[in-house]
Amino acid sequence: MAVSTIQIGILGCAEIARKVSRAIPLSQTATLYAVGSRSIEKAQKFAADNGFPATAKVYGSYEEVLDDPNVDAVYVPLPTSLHIKWAVLAAQKKKHLLLEKPVGLNIEEVDVILAACEANGVQFMDGTMWMHHPRTAKMREFLSDAKQFGELKSVHTCFTFTADQNFLENDIRVKPDLDGLGALGDVGWYCIRGILWAADYELPKSVIALRNPVFNKAGVIISCGASLLWEDGKVGTFHCSFLTNLTMDLTAVGTKGTLHLHDFIVPFEEKKASFISAVESGFKELATGWEPKPSEHTVTTDIPQEALMVREFCKLVGSIKNEGAKPEKKWPTLSRKTSLVLDAVKTSIEKGFEAVEIVS
Amino acid sequence: MAVSTIQIGILGCAEIARKVSRAIPLSQTATLYAVGSRSIEKAQKFAADNGFPATAKVYGSYEEVLDDPNVDAVYVPLPTSLHIKWAVLAAQKKKHLLLEKPVGLNIEEVDVILAACEANGVQFMDGTMWMHHPRTAKMREFLSDAKQFGELKSVHTCFTFTADQNFLENDIRVKPDLDGLGALGDVGWYCIRGILWAADYELPKSVIALRNPVFNKAGVIISCGASLLWEDGKVGTFHCSFLTNLTMDLTAVGTKGTLHLHDFIVPFEEKKASFISAVESGFKELATGWEPKPSEHTVTTDIPQEALMVREFCKLVGSIKNEGAKPEKKWPTLSRKTSLVLDAVKTSIEKGFEAVEIVS
């Protein structure tokens, strides 16, 4: 491993931290350096179960991870309600920050976190793994190709999975005091990011939640949707839910082309991923079929998207640490835009499905 | 050909009538018996170009087709604004009626047409061809399977195609005096039918148009969308447009399964058509991929869906003609439900995107 390997500390032992723990060495740019939990036994077990080297530091608190001078960066998969405290503290301790989504419970919290990172010169990135898959870059090329795709006019995303009764009553993601954003924050985050990605991150002018959101007994959203409207007439819609079969669709329709995929957040397979594109689709004589038909494109990757996320994060951290570079603003900007729209959807639901203007 | 072959007369020489003219003999249940146009030359050319037998009757008016006692049934592909006059007259002349969609300019017109058919004991069917593809029946089996698909919770459809400038200014489908429903009546019809089909034709409780519809200079809708809401929490959304690449998506998400297809209205190929179904989808350990993955199913057909439509229509007409059966109510019922929702979308647009209750 290169000398410039970034030493990462993990705060908490969430399920998703297991995936990222696997990704850290796979990235070939980072080391599983430390893990902290409120329970030292839990941290020890986590380190043992998840490939931490024998030399790794195991702490019985989050503070100790942040106080370890050899920790370059932290990965924070804590419940959303704890983000503001621990993300801000991490930034103040000059730890670069890979923070799970959703970033905060509302845009004000997000802004506090991002301001802390900026003030302390640390890199911020959220844990939206699919951004880093080479397929995403390939699809972006297609969407940006004026001759192939033209101008985006509509985009629809959907991310749902079937949670069991235990999840719907007890999971962190449906507890008002832990993750008050529920399905909107967990799966809706990706739907919103997918739409913004397709729109090349141009913010919509307004957002209107779809009626019929579903809440659990504690009042947390477990299913909802929204429409997003742009000044130029573009329309986006999404549906997210904990109540239906695992589904992750993205369809982007442009004046000349169409993009389809059914696994945009987690590809069906780890080392190859496909998408379907259609360019100037038309009908055969008498509309007895299509000519040309859409075509499938496959993109392979040696290492999984979560390891590519870690690699990109560590590349930026390394530049700051070793070359005195400034933090890359792209990632906090995308997090903020996603949070802004998410916040507007929540506000629209609270205001009885009114249109909510997006003011950046 | 069987003795009971149904003799069909066509009113007008629309482009879509060419496709149906090909389908009539392919159905093996019907004969291209007559065609009428306001111009006898146009009718002659149409008959010659579209495989009408030498014995076929060619008329210089629609009335003459309706007055021909040997015409059992008529196919009416006239502009929507002319439907009420000619469909009602056809029914009064005891001609069974295969009518192009949209059925009427509003639900009142649809009701007048359907009442005329009922009063005169003639079969009514609209020209929604994809209803008759064997793939549609196969997909219906999947959606109706409580173990595989579970309960429908959300459905999204999209039908768009890129019309050129000439179409957007001059086509029948964008002329307020010919087809005032524009893209909503033409492509939106299919989106709405697709959603109702997925919901097993249960009508939504209310409809809310999405903001940002686009109108042409004459005030006709050329792009719009809506959300449909059911009492039980189901949600449907659609987008239809003349402004973007040919796209026809249907995604239905149930508690246990998911259905995807990208060519639900006109299959990519004439003799085989596929759909993708997913059942109890889940992730592999650490969500590094899906297990099980969705699977593709292909359905073949010897004759195209439009010929199967003619065959179904003629089967019903034959039963009435030869066996004294009553008209099948299924088809007018589906037409009416589709029209009812379409009407509500238009009303919602006119009322500034208010929720419009569906009252059947």
XYZ file of C-alpha atoms in Angstrom:
720
model
C 0.000 0.000 0.000
C 1.161 3.508 -0.796
C 2.818 5.593 1.927
C 0.039 8.136 1.560
C -2.620 5.664 2.667
C -5.386 7.457 4.548
C -6.076 6.175 8.063
C -9.794 5.927 8.631
C -11.700 5.737 11.890
C -15.282 4.533 11.986
C -17.807 5.939 14.441
C -20.316 3.258 15.385
C -20.990 -0.276 14.243
C -23.969 0.176 11.946
C -24.784 -2.527 9.408
C -23.730 -0.244 6.549
C -20.325 0.192 8.259
C -19.636 -3.471 7.487
C -19.945 -2.759 3.773
C -17.691 0.288 4.030
C -15.190 -1.630 6.189
C -14.842 -4.110 3.361
C -14.518 -1.253 0.876
C -11.744 0.596 2.730
C -8.952 -1.917 2.038
C -10.451 -2.687 -1.399
C -9.956 0.967 -2.294
C -6.181 0.467 -1.961
C -5.947 4.011 -0.663
C -7.080 3.668 2.928
C -6.518 1.660 6.092
C -9.041 0.427 8.631
C -7.252 2.300 11.370
C -9.788 2.616 14.204
C -13.344 1.930 15.258
C -15.246 3.416 18.162
C -18.507 2.424 19.757
C -20.251 3.394 22.960
C -19.513 -0.228 23.924
C -15.893 -1.388 23.694
C -17.077 -5.004 23.371
C -19.200 -4.084 20.364
C -16.256 -2.256 18.805
C -13.945 -5.232 19.449
C -16.402 -7.630 17.882
C -16.928 -5.303 14.922
C -13.179 -5.004 14.311
C -12.705 -8.758 14.567
C -15.643 -9.536 12.263
C -14.816 -6.961 9.613
C -11.197 -7.508 8.685
C -9.578 -4.804 10.797
C -5.824 -5.460 11.108
C -4.531 -6.561 14.508
C -2.907 -3.146 14.907
C -6.223 -1.303 14.561
C -7.347 0.884 17.441
C -10.555 -0.147 19.143
C -12.227 2.496 21.276
C -15.151 2.484 23.694
C -16.299 5.942 22.613
C -16.571 8.119 19.522
C -14.536 10.885 21.193
C -11.439 8.693 21.411
C -11.518 8.099 17.654
C -11.707 11.837 17.058
C -8.911 12.467 19.567
C -6.532 9.976 17.951
C -4.003 12.135 16.083
C -3.304 9.329 13.588
C -6.879 9.241 12.335
C -6.942 11.234 9.080
C -10.592 10.832 8.314
C -13.737 9.390 9.817
C -16.613 7.477 8.344
C -19.804 8.305 10.262
C -22.754 5.937 9.849
C -24.570 7.075 12.995
C -28.329 7.737 13.104
C -29.153 11.003 11.336
C -30.140 12.818 14.511
C -26.572 12.345 15.817
C -24.905 13.693 12.669
C -24.851 17.317 13.672
C -23.029 16.632 16.946
C -20.461 14.159 15.673
C -19.880 15.580 12.207
C -19.249 19.045 13.584
C -16.954 17.676 16.285
C -15.067 15.609 13.699
C -14.540 18.689 11.541
C -13.371 20.680 14.549
C -10.880 17.910 15.295
C -9.680 18.312 11.673
C -10.895 14.909 10.607
C -12.006 14.634 6.996
C -15.578 13.432 6.892
C -17.331 10.671 4.983
C -20.854 10.958 6.342
C -23.763 8.614 5.710
C -26.875 10.020 4.115
C -29.145 11.733 4.829
C -26.652 14.378 5.920
C -28.904 16.060 8.489
C -32.473 16.174 9.688
C -33.050 19.424 7.831
C -31.213 21.952 5.681
C -30.195 24.047 8.699
C -28.335 21.079 10.193
C -26.743 20.323 6.839
C -25.528 23.897 6.588
C -24.020 23.772 10.086
C -22.156 20.572 9.210
C -20.897 21.866 5.877
C -19.859 25.175 7.423
C -17.871 23.311 10.089
C -16.080 21.322 7.394
C -15.320 24.431 5.400
C -14.111 26.395 8.427
C -11.778 23.566 9.365
C -10.512 22.844 5.866
C -11.655 19.217 5.856
C -13.068 17.305 2.938
C -16.755 16.449 3.129
C -18.437 13.661 1.195
C -21.705 11.857 1.758
C -22.063 8.094 1.413
C -23.977 8.001 -1.885
C -22.047 5.120 -3.388
C -23.606 4.918 -6.858
C -22.182 8.323 -7.733
C -18.790 6.625 -7.941
C -19.616 3.685 -10.215
C -18.035 3.985 -13.665
C -21.494 3.252 -15.091
C -22.681 6.547 -13.627
C -19.952 8.415 -15.512
C -20.844 6.552 -18.698
C -24.532 7.392 -18.313
C -23.616 11.016 -17.602
C -21.747 11.118 -20.927
C -24.911 9.939 -22.642
C -27.130 12.494 -20.883
C -24.673 15.273 -21.696
C -24.524 14.387 -25.378
C -26.718 16.915 -27.150
C -26.796 14.799 -30.289
C -27.709 11.553 -28.575
C -29.862 12.583 -25.635
C -30.764 16.184 -26.393
C -32.371 18.160 -23.609
C -33.766 16.471 -20.480
C -37.523 16.963 -20.180
C -38.663 14.371 -17.674
C -37.116 12.019 -15.171
C -38.686 9.478 -12.867
C -37.022 7.556 -10.042
C -38.262 4.959 -7.634
C -36.570 3.254 -4.690
C -38.543 0.961 -2.476
C -37.936 -2.133 -0.422
C -40.175 -4.283 1.718
C -39.384 -3.794 5.363
C -40.690 -6.378 7.785
C -42.888 -5.558 10.757
C -39.914 -5.456 13.119
C -38.155 -2.893 10.905
C -41.296 -0.770 10.572
C -41.627 -0.556 14.344
C -38.066 -0.695 15.626
C -35.457 0.173 13.005
C -33.413 3.324 13.534
C -34.744 4.590 10.223
C -38.330 4.779 11.489
C -37.655 6.183 14.966
C -38.641 9.835 15.259
C -35.836 10.564 17.727
C -33.167 8.818 15.604
C -34.085 9.266 11.955
C -37.106 11.488 11.705
C -36.915 11.541 7.903
C -37.881 7.871 7.612
C -38.198 6.515 4.080
C -37.734 9.993 2.617
C -34.294 10.282 4.197
C -33.260 6.712 3.605
C -34.532 5.693 0.151
C -35.973 9.029 -0.985
C -32.478 10.528 -0.704
C -31.380 8.372 -3.622
C -34.472 9.167 -5.673
C -33.838 12.890 -5.257
C -30.117 12.536 -5.971
C -30.961 10.507 -9.084
C -33.259 13.231 -10.378
C -30.749 16.001 -9.619
C -28.010 13.958 -11.247
C -30.099 13.584 -14.402
C -30.739 17.346 -14.364
C -26.986 17.924 -14.070
C -27.648 19.274 -10.560
C -29.736 22.189 -11.682
C -32.075 22.806 -8.751
C -35.813 22.693 -9.432
C -37.841 25.830 -8.954
C -40.372 24.087 -6.770
C -41.352 20.796 -5.230
C -44.808 19.375 -4.556
C -45.212 16.217 -2.508
C -47.605 13.635 -3.880
C -50.607 12.976 -1.704
C -51.024 9.658 0.069
C -47.765 9.533 2.020
C -47.830 6.747 4.601
C -46.660 7.264 8.196
C -45.947 4.710 10.886
C -47.562 4.933 14.313
C -44.832 7.277 15.503
C -45.555 9.667 12.633
C -42.450 8.871 10.569
C -42.801 8.722 6.761
C -42.628 5.173 5.453
C -43.817 5.893 1.899
C -44.061 9.104 -0.124
C -43.327 10.787 -3.406
C -43.075 14.171 -5.046
C -42.942 16.067 -8.281
C -40.107 18.499 -8.987
C -40.558 21.369 -11.408
C -37.955 23.419 -13.204
C -38.229 26.890 -14.666
C -37.645 25.520 -18.174
C -40.504 23.027 -17.985
C -38.560 19.937 -16.939
C -40.494 17.616 -14.631
C -39.219 15.024 -12.201
C -41.248 12.567 -10.139
C -40.224 10.005 -7.576
C -41.715 7.397 -5.308
C -39.960 5.950 -2.257
C -41.231 3.450 0.236
C -40.456 0.828 2.844
C -43.627 -1.034 1.887
C -42.987 -2.596 -1.527
C -40.633 -4.971 -3.257
C -37.028 -3.880 -3.736
C -37.145 -1.655 -6.823
C -34.722 1.023 -8.017
C -35.716 2.579 -11.302
C -34.416 5.601 -13.099
C -35.896 6.748 -16.392
C -34.663 9.973 -17.948
C -36.316 11.189 -21.133
C -34.713 13.761 -23.389
C -35.704 15.373 -26.633
C -33.590 12.860 -28.554
C -32.839 9.972 -26.230
C -33.977 7.918 -23.280
C -32.073 6.307 -20.408
C -33.471 3.376 -18.419
C -32.116 1.310 -15.582
C -33.531 -0.798 -12.803
C -30.620 -0.952 -10.385
C -29.226 2.554 -10.269
C -28.321 2.573 -6.569
C -26.988 -0.949 -6.094
C -26.148 -2.719 -9.375
C -27.530 -6.241 -9.755
C -23.952 -7.517 -9.871
C -20.853 -6.161 -8.242
C -18.399 -6.218 -11.125
C -20.582 -5.305 -14.053
C -23.543 -3.031 -14.458
C -25.761 -2.175 -17.389
C -28.024 0.549 -18.597
C -30.358 0.869 -21.543
C -30.165 3.840 -23.856
C -32.346 4.740 -26.779
C -31.504 7.358 -29.375
C -33.994 8.856 -31.830
C -36.288 5.899 -31.334
C -38.941 5.434 -33.941
C -41.387 2.960 -35.350
C -41.083 0.664 -38.304
C -43.565 1.156 -41.154
C -47.128 0.923 -39.724
C -45.670 0.944 -36.204
C -45.324 -2.828 -36.148
C -42.159 -2.541 -34.074
C -39.342 -0.154 -33.154
C -36.462 1.003 -35.308
C -33.955 1.578 -33.846
C -34.562 -0.373 -30.658
C -32.968 0.692 -27.351
C -29.583 -0.850 -26.695
C -27.968 -2.214 -23.562
C -24.523 -1.084 -22.433
C -22.452 -2.878 -19.845
C -19.728 -1.281 -17.776
C -17.338 -3.397 -15.768
C -15.433 -2.447 -12.651
C -12.677 -4.270 -10.809
C -13.632 -2.861 -7.468
C -17.124 -2.114 -6.182
C -18.672 1.341 -6.164
C -18.293 1.733 -2.407
C -14.534 1.136 -2.736
C -14.430 3.674 -5.573
C -16.196 6.095 -3.237
C -13.529 5.540 -0.583
C -10.824 5.903 -3.234
C -12.206 9.232 -4.468
C -12.583 10.481 -0.911
C -9.027 9.430 -0.011
C -7.619 10.950 -3.167
C -9.050 14.305 -2.113
C -7.967 13.839 1.516
C -4.481 12.879 0.339
C -4.234 15.999 -1.808
C -5.168 18.164 1.137
C -2.907 16.324 3.556
C 0.129 15.895 1.334
C -0.091 18.663 -1.226
C -1.885 21.432 0.612
C -4.857 21.319 -1.769
C -8.212 22.814 -0.849
C -11.225 20.558 -0.197
C -13.210 19.711 -3.328
C -16.485 21.648 -3.210
C -18.345 19.376 -5.594
C -19.294 16.822 -2.946
C -20.642 19.148 -0.248
C -22.501 21.031 -2.982
C -24.275 17.868 -4.152
C -25.109 16.920 -0.570
C -26.560 20.339 0.064
C -28.684 20.365 -3.094
C -30.056 16.932 -2.308
C -30.839 18.006 1.258
C -32.492 21.198 0.053
C -34.916 19.274 -2.164
C -35.513 16.641 0.512
C -36.339 19.384 2.983
C -38.769 20.931 0.512
C -40.556 17.592 0.026
C -40.938 17.239 3.790
C -42.216 20.813 4.063
C -44.690 20.207 1.248
C -46.044 17.156 3.067
C -46.323 19.161 6.297
C -48.101 22.003 4.508
C -50.731 19.763 2.951
C -49.004 19.201 -0.401
C -48.476 22.822 -1.242
C -45.853 23.811 -3.783
C -42.647 24.713 -1.950
C -40.214 27.036 -3.674
C -36.577 26.008 -3.632
C -34.435 28.890 -2.462
C -30.752 28.054 -2.539
C -62.271 -18.020 -44.169
C -65.194 -18.973 -41.973
C -68.747 -18.283 -43.172
C -69.239 -16.100 -40.132
C -66.523 -13.664 -41.182
C -67.409 -10.154 -40.055
C -67.630 -7.555 -42.825
C -65.945 -4.368 -41.729
C -66.318 -0.881 -43.126
C -63.755 1.814 -42.378
C -64.706 5.465 -41.990
C -61.900 7.683 -43.201
C -58.377 7.070 -44.403
C -56.303 7.971 -41.343
C -52.744 6.696 -41.075
C -53.745 4.345 -38.250
C -56.430 2.864 -40.545
C -53.596 1.424 -42.664
C -52.382 -0.588 -39.699
C -55.893 -1.815 -38.907
C -56.541 -2.597 -42.592
C -53.569 -4.924 -42.495
C -54.826 -6.414 -39.227
C -58.358 -7.172 -40.449
C -57.451 -10.039 -42.811
C -54.655 -11.134 -40.444
C -57.293 -11.675 -37.767
C -58.842 -14.422 -39.943
C -62.223 -13.394 -38.635
C -62.992 -10.304 -40.670
C -63.105 -8.974 -44.216
C -62.078 -5.575 -45.526
C -65.542 -5.009 -46.882
C -65.833 -1.238 -47.401
C -64.094 2.084 -46.981
C -65.625 5.533 -47.085
C -64.011 8.936 -47.314
C -65.337 12.404 -48.014
C -63.325 12.041 -51.244
C -64.044 8.970 -53.386
C -60.565 9.259 -54.942
C -58.966 9.107 -51.516
C -61.069 6.073 -50.631
C -60.150 4.372 -53.926
C -56.468 5.003 -53.374
C -56.708 3.810 -49.757
C -58.438 0.579 -50.791
C -55.890 -0.053 -53.543
C -52.911 0.672 -51.279
C -54.118 -1.339 -48.308
C -54.999 -4.757 -49.631
C -58.750 -4.382 -49.979
C -60.147 -7.129 -52.233
C -61.388 -6.115 -55.690
C -64.943 -6.730 -54.497
C -64.651 -4.211 -51.643
C -67.057 -1.278 -51.641
C -65.498 2.147 -51.982
C -67.680 5.064 -50.973
C -67.337 8.830 -51.278
C -69.006 9.426 -47.899
C -69.188 7.945 -44.415
C -73.005 7.735 -44.624
C -72.857 5.264 -47.493
C -70.721 2.883 -45.430
C -73.262 3.074 -42.598
C -76.153 2.574 -45.026
C -74.654 -0.553 -46.595
C -76.663 -3.429 -45.121
C -73.776 -5.855 -45.587
C -71.470 -3.892 -43.284
C -71.546 -5.673 -39.907
C -69.186 -3.402 -38.087
C -67.259 -0.196 -38.607
C -63.800 0.883 -37.612
C -63.772 4.630 -36.946
C -60.379 6.360 -36.884
C -61.775 9.878 -37.411
C -60.563 12.913 -35.428
C -61.921 12.794 -31.879
C -64.242 15.771 -32.349
C -66.113 13.789 -35.037
C -66.557 10.677 -32.890
C -69.803 11.682 -31.273
C -71.564 12.261 -34.591
C -70.320 9.213 -36.447
C -70.160 6.750 -33.585
C -73.732 7.517 -32.544
C -74.927 7.291 -36.139
C -73.108 3.985 -36.609
C -74.789 2.575 -33.508
C -78.175 3.790 -34.693
C -77.549 2.022 -38.004
C -76.835 -1.130 -35.930
C -73.181 -1.261 -36.865
C -70.869 -2.702 -34.230
C -68.231 -0.153 -33.381
C -64.455 -0.329 -33.145
C -63.618 3.273 -32.297
C -60.176 4.855 -32.109
C -59.085 6.396 -28.854
C -59.650 8.787 -27.242
C -63.331 7.864 -27.358
C -64.680 11.385 -26.978
C -63.607 14.917 -26.124
C -65.042 14.560 -22.629
C -66.893 12.072 -20.467
C -70.299 13.431 -21.518
C -69.539 12.610 -25.163
C -68.257 9.182 -24.174
C -71.457 8.497 -22.287
C -73.592 9.532 -25.264
C -71.627 7.180 -27.534
C -71.759 4.260 -25.110
C -75.471 4.812 -24.478
C -76.134 4.737 -28.225
C -74.275 1.439 -28.517
C -76.153 -0.036 -25.602
C -79.536 1.177 -26.840
C -78.861 -0.368 -30.236
C -77.390 -3.626 -28.990
C -74.069 -3.152 -30.773
C -70.652 -4.126 -29.481
C -68.359 -1.272 -28.549
C -64.579 -1.519 -28.332
C -61.897 1.161 -28.423
C -58.690 0.778 -30.414
C -56.282 0.176 -27.517
C -54.317 -2.586 -29.206
C -51.924 -3.581 -26.422
C -54.832 -4.842 -24.334
C -55.032 -7.776 -26.744
C -51.385 -8.902 -26.779
C -50.863 -12.257 -25.042
C -48.051 -10.577 -23.086
C -50.671 -8.363 -21.448
C -52.571 -11.433 -20.229
C -49.331 -12.972 -18.976
C -48.408 -9.792 -17.085
C -51.942 -9.642 -15.661
C -51.450 -13.150 -14.260
C -48.318 -11.929 -12.538
C -49.997 -8.827 -11.088
C -52.931 -10.915 -9.883
C -50.722 -13.440 -8.131
C -50.864 -12.602 -4.443
C -47.826 -14.761 -3.732
C -45.651 -13.339 -6.491
C -46.708 -9.715 -6.786
C -48.731 -9.098 -3.646
C -50.700 -5.892 -3.499
C -50.113 -3.041 -5.968
C -48.865 0.097 -4.204
C -47.424 2.256 -6.966
C -47.422 2.378 -10.725
C -45.737 4.749 -13.130
C -46.271 5.022 -16.876
C -44.743 7.213 -19.530
C -45.510 7.563 -23.227
C -43.780 10.223 -25.242
C -42.583 10.705 -28.787
C -40.814 13.516 -30.539
C -43.150 15.263 -32.926
C -41.601 17.503 -35.537
C -42.497 21.159 -35.987
C -44.989 20.359 -38.728
C -46.825 17.905 -36.460
C -46.825 20.335 -33.538
C -48.488 22.988 -35.689
C -50.613 21.043 -38.139
C -51.370 17.500 -37.052
C -54.972 16.610 -36.281
C -53.877 15.689 -32.779
C -52.892 19.269 -31.922
C -55.798 21.103 -33.559
C -58.281 22.445 -31.009
C -61.233 21.926 -33.377
C -60.214 18.339 -34.260
C -58.557 16.797 -31.237
C -58.717 19.219 -28.363
C -57.183 16.688 -25.965
C -53.783 16.836 -27.680
C -51.065 14.698 -26.119
C -53.312 13.819 -23.179
C -55.848 12.199 -25.507
C -53.333 10.633 -27.825
C -50.451 9.324 -25.695
C -51.836 10.084 -22.229
C -54.763 7.747 -22.992
C -52.337 4.827 -22.952
C -50.605 6.000 -19.788
C -53.940 6.200 -17.985
C -55.098 2.851 -19.365
C -51.806 1.308 -18.271
C -52.252 2.571 -14.723
C -55.890 1.436 -14.557
C -54.899 -1.937 -15.996
C -52.255 -2.357 -13.291
C -54.861 -1.418 -10.663
C -57.206 -4.051 -12.132
C -59.441 -1.173 -13.242
C -60.220 0.060 -9.770
C -60.868 3.767 -10.259
C -58.732 6.200 -8.278
C -60.400 8.411 -5.727
C -58.827 11.543 -7.127
C -56.489 12.888 -9.763
C -54.078 15.816 -9.593
C -52.360 17.059 -12.721
C -48.653 17.741 -12.423
C -47.691 21.344 -12.923
C -45.712 22.398 -15.987
C -47.992 21.104 -18.737
C -46.950 22.475 -22.127
C -49.453 23.870 -24.626
C -49.003 24.747 -28.282
C -49.905 28.159 -29.647
C -53.503 27.075 -30.117
C -53.754 26.098 -26.437
C -53.703 22.328 -26.965
C -51.763 20.182 -24.456
C -48.560 18.816 -25.935
C -47.004 17.584 -22.663
C -48.465 16.871 -19.240
C -48.670 14.414 -16.390
C -50.682 13.584 -13.305
C -50.794 11.653 -10.083
C -53.679 9.304 -9.335
C -54.626 8.455 -5.767
C -56.650 5.559 -4.461
C -58.558 5.236 -1.221
C -56.261 2.421 -0.065
C -53.074 4.452 -0.516
C -52.068 3.277 -3.989
C -50.381 5.944 -6.083
C -50.031 6.211 -9.838
C -48.089 8.788 -11.826
C -47.716 9.336 -15.546
C -46.004 11.605 -17.990
C -47.048 12.010 -21.626
C -45.611 14.267 -24.249
C -45.099 15.019 -27.923
C -41.765 16.641 -27.107
C -39.386 13.834 -26.167
C -37.914 10.663 -27.573
C -40.234 7.710 -28.152
C -40.542 6.113 -24.708
C -43.213 3.808 -23.303
C -42.520 2.679 -19.770
C -44.668 0.888 -17.278
C -43.418 0.076 -13.790
C -45.796 -1.489 -11.289
C -44.579 -2.086 -7.757
C -46.322 -4.440 -5.382
C -45.685 -5.543 -1.851
C -43.916 -8.671 -3.124
C -43.054 -8.102 -6.756
C -42.220 -5.595 -9.461
C -43.126 -5.435 -13.151
C -41.083 -3.445 -15.666
C -41.363 -2.934 -19.386
C -40.293 -0.332 -21.895
C -42.596 -1.072 -24.804
C -45.993 -1.687 -23.278
C -48.046 -0.036 -26.038
C -46.168 -1.162 -29.141
C -43.771 -4.070 -28.518
C -40.262 -3.643 -29.895
C -40.903 -6.614 -32.176
C -44.119 -7.819 -33.725
C -43.960 -11.526 -32.962
C -42.370 -11.585 -29.559
C -42.537 -9.302 -26.568
C -40.881 -9.356 -23.174
C -41.393 -8.058 -19.704
C -39.267 -8.084 -16.593
C -40.629 -9.363 -13.323
C -39.023 -9.423 -9.922
C -40.307 -11.408 -6.960
C -39.227 -10.880 -3.356
C -36.084 -9.130 -4.536
C -33.359 -8.784 -2.001
C -29.695 -8.066 -1.593
C -26.790 -10.427 -1.277
C -24.768 -10.265 1.948
C -23.548 -6.670 2.441
C -25.779 -5.559 -0.449
C -23.059 -6.209 -3.004
C -25.665 -7.287 -5.550
C -29.211 -8.608 -5.851
C -30.509 -12.048 -5.000
C -32.775 -12.997 -6.668
C -32.374 -10.727 -9.687
C -35.373 -9.759 -11.823
C -36.056 -12.121 -14.693
C -37.133 -11.547 -18.276
C -40.106 -13.349 -19.793
C -40.829 -13.520 -23.494
C -44.236 -14.127 -24.994
C -44.611 -14.954 -28.667
C -47.585 -14.344 -30.893
C -48.278 -15.515 -34.432
C -50.367 -12.523 -35.265
C -49.860 -8.937 -34.111
C -51.791 -7.357 -31.269
C -53.911 -5.238 -33.599
C -55.079 -8.407 -35.394
C -55.834 -9.988 -32.012
C -57.876 -6.890 -31.213
C -59.865 -7.319 -34.439
C -60.252 -11.030 -33.675
C -61.636 -10.368 -30.188
C -63.968 -7.697 -31.536
C -65.210 -9.989 -34.313
C -65.685 -12.892 -31.940
C -68.045 -10.737 -29.870
C -69.768 -9.342 -32.968
C -70.177 -12.875 -34.338
C -71.742 -14.068 -31.089
C -74.252 -11.241 -31.224
C -74.960 -11.691 -34.926
C -75.091 -15.465 -35.074
C -75.986 -16.584 -31.582
C -78.080 -13.742 -30.235
C -75.563 -12.949 -27.502
C -75.530 -9.613 -25.685
C -72.665 -7.146 -26.220
C -69.712 -7.698 -23.878
C -69.728 -4.876 -21.317
C -66.050 -5.196 -20.417
C -64.807 -3.092 -23.315
C -67.144 -0.093 -23.001
C -66.513 -0.174 -19.242
C -62.741 0.092 -19.717
C -63.180 2.888 -22.250
C -65.408 4.801 -19.874
C -63.047 4.442 -16.917
C -60.103 5.601 -18.985
C -62.114 8.559 -20.265
C -63.256 9.446 -16.765
C -59.680 9.695 -15.498
C -58.543 11.540 -18.608
C -61.347 14.038 -18.118
C -60.311 14.536 -14.490
C -56.700 15.230 -15.513
C -57.885 17.845 -17.985
C -60.154 19.400 -15.361
C -57.294 19.461 -12.855
C -55.107 21.321 -15.358
C -57.926 23.786 -16.062
C -58.494 24.342 -12.337
C -54.875 25.128 -11.612
C -53.788 21.634 -10.544
C -56.462 21.112 -7.954
C -57.335 17.596 -6.840
C -60.327 16.396 -8.852
C -62.505 13.698 -7.339
C -63.450 10.805 -9.589
C -67.173 10.238 -9.473
C -68.237 7.266 -11.530
